[in-house]
């Protein structure tokens, strides 16, 4: 079956077909339920990330923790640039037309392998050849090549789950993967790099199988679908990628001028900040496909959600500022007390 894709603008008729095919999904209490479910999983993700952060901090110490965080950040920067905006366009297009699931899955897999893997190889090669990054064990940079394609596909695939309104499955996948990584970090101790990488690739492989079966399609790259998705997301992709680079480039600057130890302090504060940011990210994740499928009150829904989330964040940030030093001492030990000032 041939599907004509109009870049950036699924038709009203397409939206209406999707709405008729979606039981009870788009309004009111169901939206609140899904946001609540997602936030519960996000809090579980925060707890899992906290366990992983404490484990790596305690096992590795500030210096090795700084090198670990550098590699993780490098991987995330690669993923951010390699996603080509397909995270948002995947959700947008599959929410408008479920028939696009199969080609979107295929394109996501090929982009993850080619752009994610290729980008990682290029980035690590440049860093190793230029000696821009000095580490106790520079070979750890190659770990990014194994992780980048897996993390990229996981991100693209979970957005497809949200776009098809399989929020419960999305939350189960997120919960299992985060708990698995946390347990792997604790169990791996000083060898923490290997286990999470294996789990990331395993989770991505399971998602690929599930989505291919749902889409009933083959893993054949569709240029028309890819071009439409890229055109739709191009502006937001550039803004988001550059914004992410601004927020994360300080990791490389800090490591270059002050070394792994100072970066180790910063990494603890940064990951607490990332945990706080999960609240608005969770609300936005569930709100986006709902806005795509709703022809009315989009702006009002967005503003109302933003006000509620902002009010909650003010309280959370206030508590975090007050509790920063005792929390850091208790969770990470006295060696990490300088991280409290960075967190504030």
JSON list of C-alpha atoms in Angstrom, two decimals, residues 2 17-18 31 41 49 59 87-88 105 109 120 136 144 162 211 214 238 243-244 295 307 318 322:
[
{"chain": "A", "resi": 2, "resn": "UNK", "atom": "CA", "xyz": [1.36, 3.39, -0.97]},
{"chain": "A", "resi": 17, "resn": "UNK", "atom": "CA", "xyz": [-9.65, 8.69, 11.56]},
{"chain": "A", "resi": 18, "resn": "UNK", "atom": "CA", "xyz": [-7.07, 8.45, 14.33]},
{"chain": "A", "resi": 31, "resn": "UNK", "atom": "CA", "xyz": [-5.09, 12.30, 30.14]},
{"chain": "A", "resi": 41, "resn": "UNK", "atom": "CA", "xyz": [7.39, 5.82, 36.38]},
{"chain": "A", "resi": 49, "resn": "UNK", "atom": "CA", "xyz": [19.12, 7.19, 38.53]},
{"chain": "A", "resi": 59, "resn": "UNK", "atom": "CA", "xyz": [32.69, 2.94, 43.69]},
{"chain": "A", "resi": 87, "resn": "UNK", "atom": "CA", "xyz": [11.76, 12.01, 18.08]},
{"chain": "A", "resi": 88, "resn": "UNK", "atom": "CA", "xyz": [9.12, 14.70, 17.67]},
{"chain": "A", "resi": 105, "resn": "UNK", "atom": "CA", "xyz": [10.16, 1.92, 12.84]},
{"chain": "A", "resi": 109, "resn": "UNK", "atom": "CA", "xyz": [16.43, 1.60, 13.09]},
{"chain": "A", "resi": 120, "resn": "UNK", "atom": "CA", "xyz": [29.92, 8.12, 17.34]},
{"chain": "A", "resi": 136, "resn": "UNK", "atom": "CA", "xyz": [43.34, 8.19, 32.59]},
{"chain": "A", "resi": 144, "resn": "UNK", "atom": "CA", "xyz": [30.19, 5.70, 23.15]},
{"chain": "A", "resi": 162, "resn": "UNK", "atom": "CA", "xyz": [3.62, 7.40, 22.89]},
{"chain": "A", "resi": 211, "resn": "UNK", "atom": "CA", "xyz": [7.23, -2.50, 16.99]},
{"chain": "A", "resi": 214, "resn": "UNK", "atom": "CA", "xyz": [2.82, -4.20, 15.49]},
{"chain": "A", "resi": 238, "resn": "UNK", "atom": "CA", "xyz": [18.36, 22.68, 15.26]},
{"chain": "A", "resi": 243, "resn": "UNK", "atom": "CA", "xyz": [20.52, 24.25, 23.17]},
{"chain": "A", "resi": 244, "resn": "UNK", "atom": "CA", "xyz": [21.62, 20.82, 24.37]},
{"chain": "A", "resi": 295, "resn": "UNK", "atom": "CA", "xyz": [-8.61, 20.43, 17.11]},
{"chain": "A", "resi": 307, "resn": "UNK", "atom": "CA", "xyz": [1.49, 27.03, 34.93]},
{"chain": "A", "resi": 318, "resn": "UNK", "atom": "CA", "xyz": [13.34, 25.46, 46.88]},
{"chain": "A", "resi": 322, "resn": "UNK", "atom": "CA", "xyz": [17.79, 23.97, 51.26]}
]
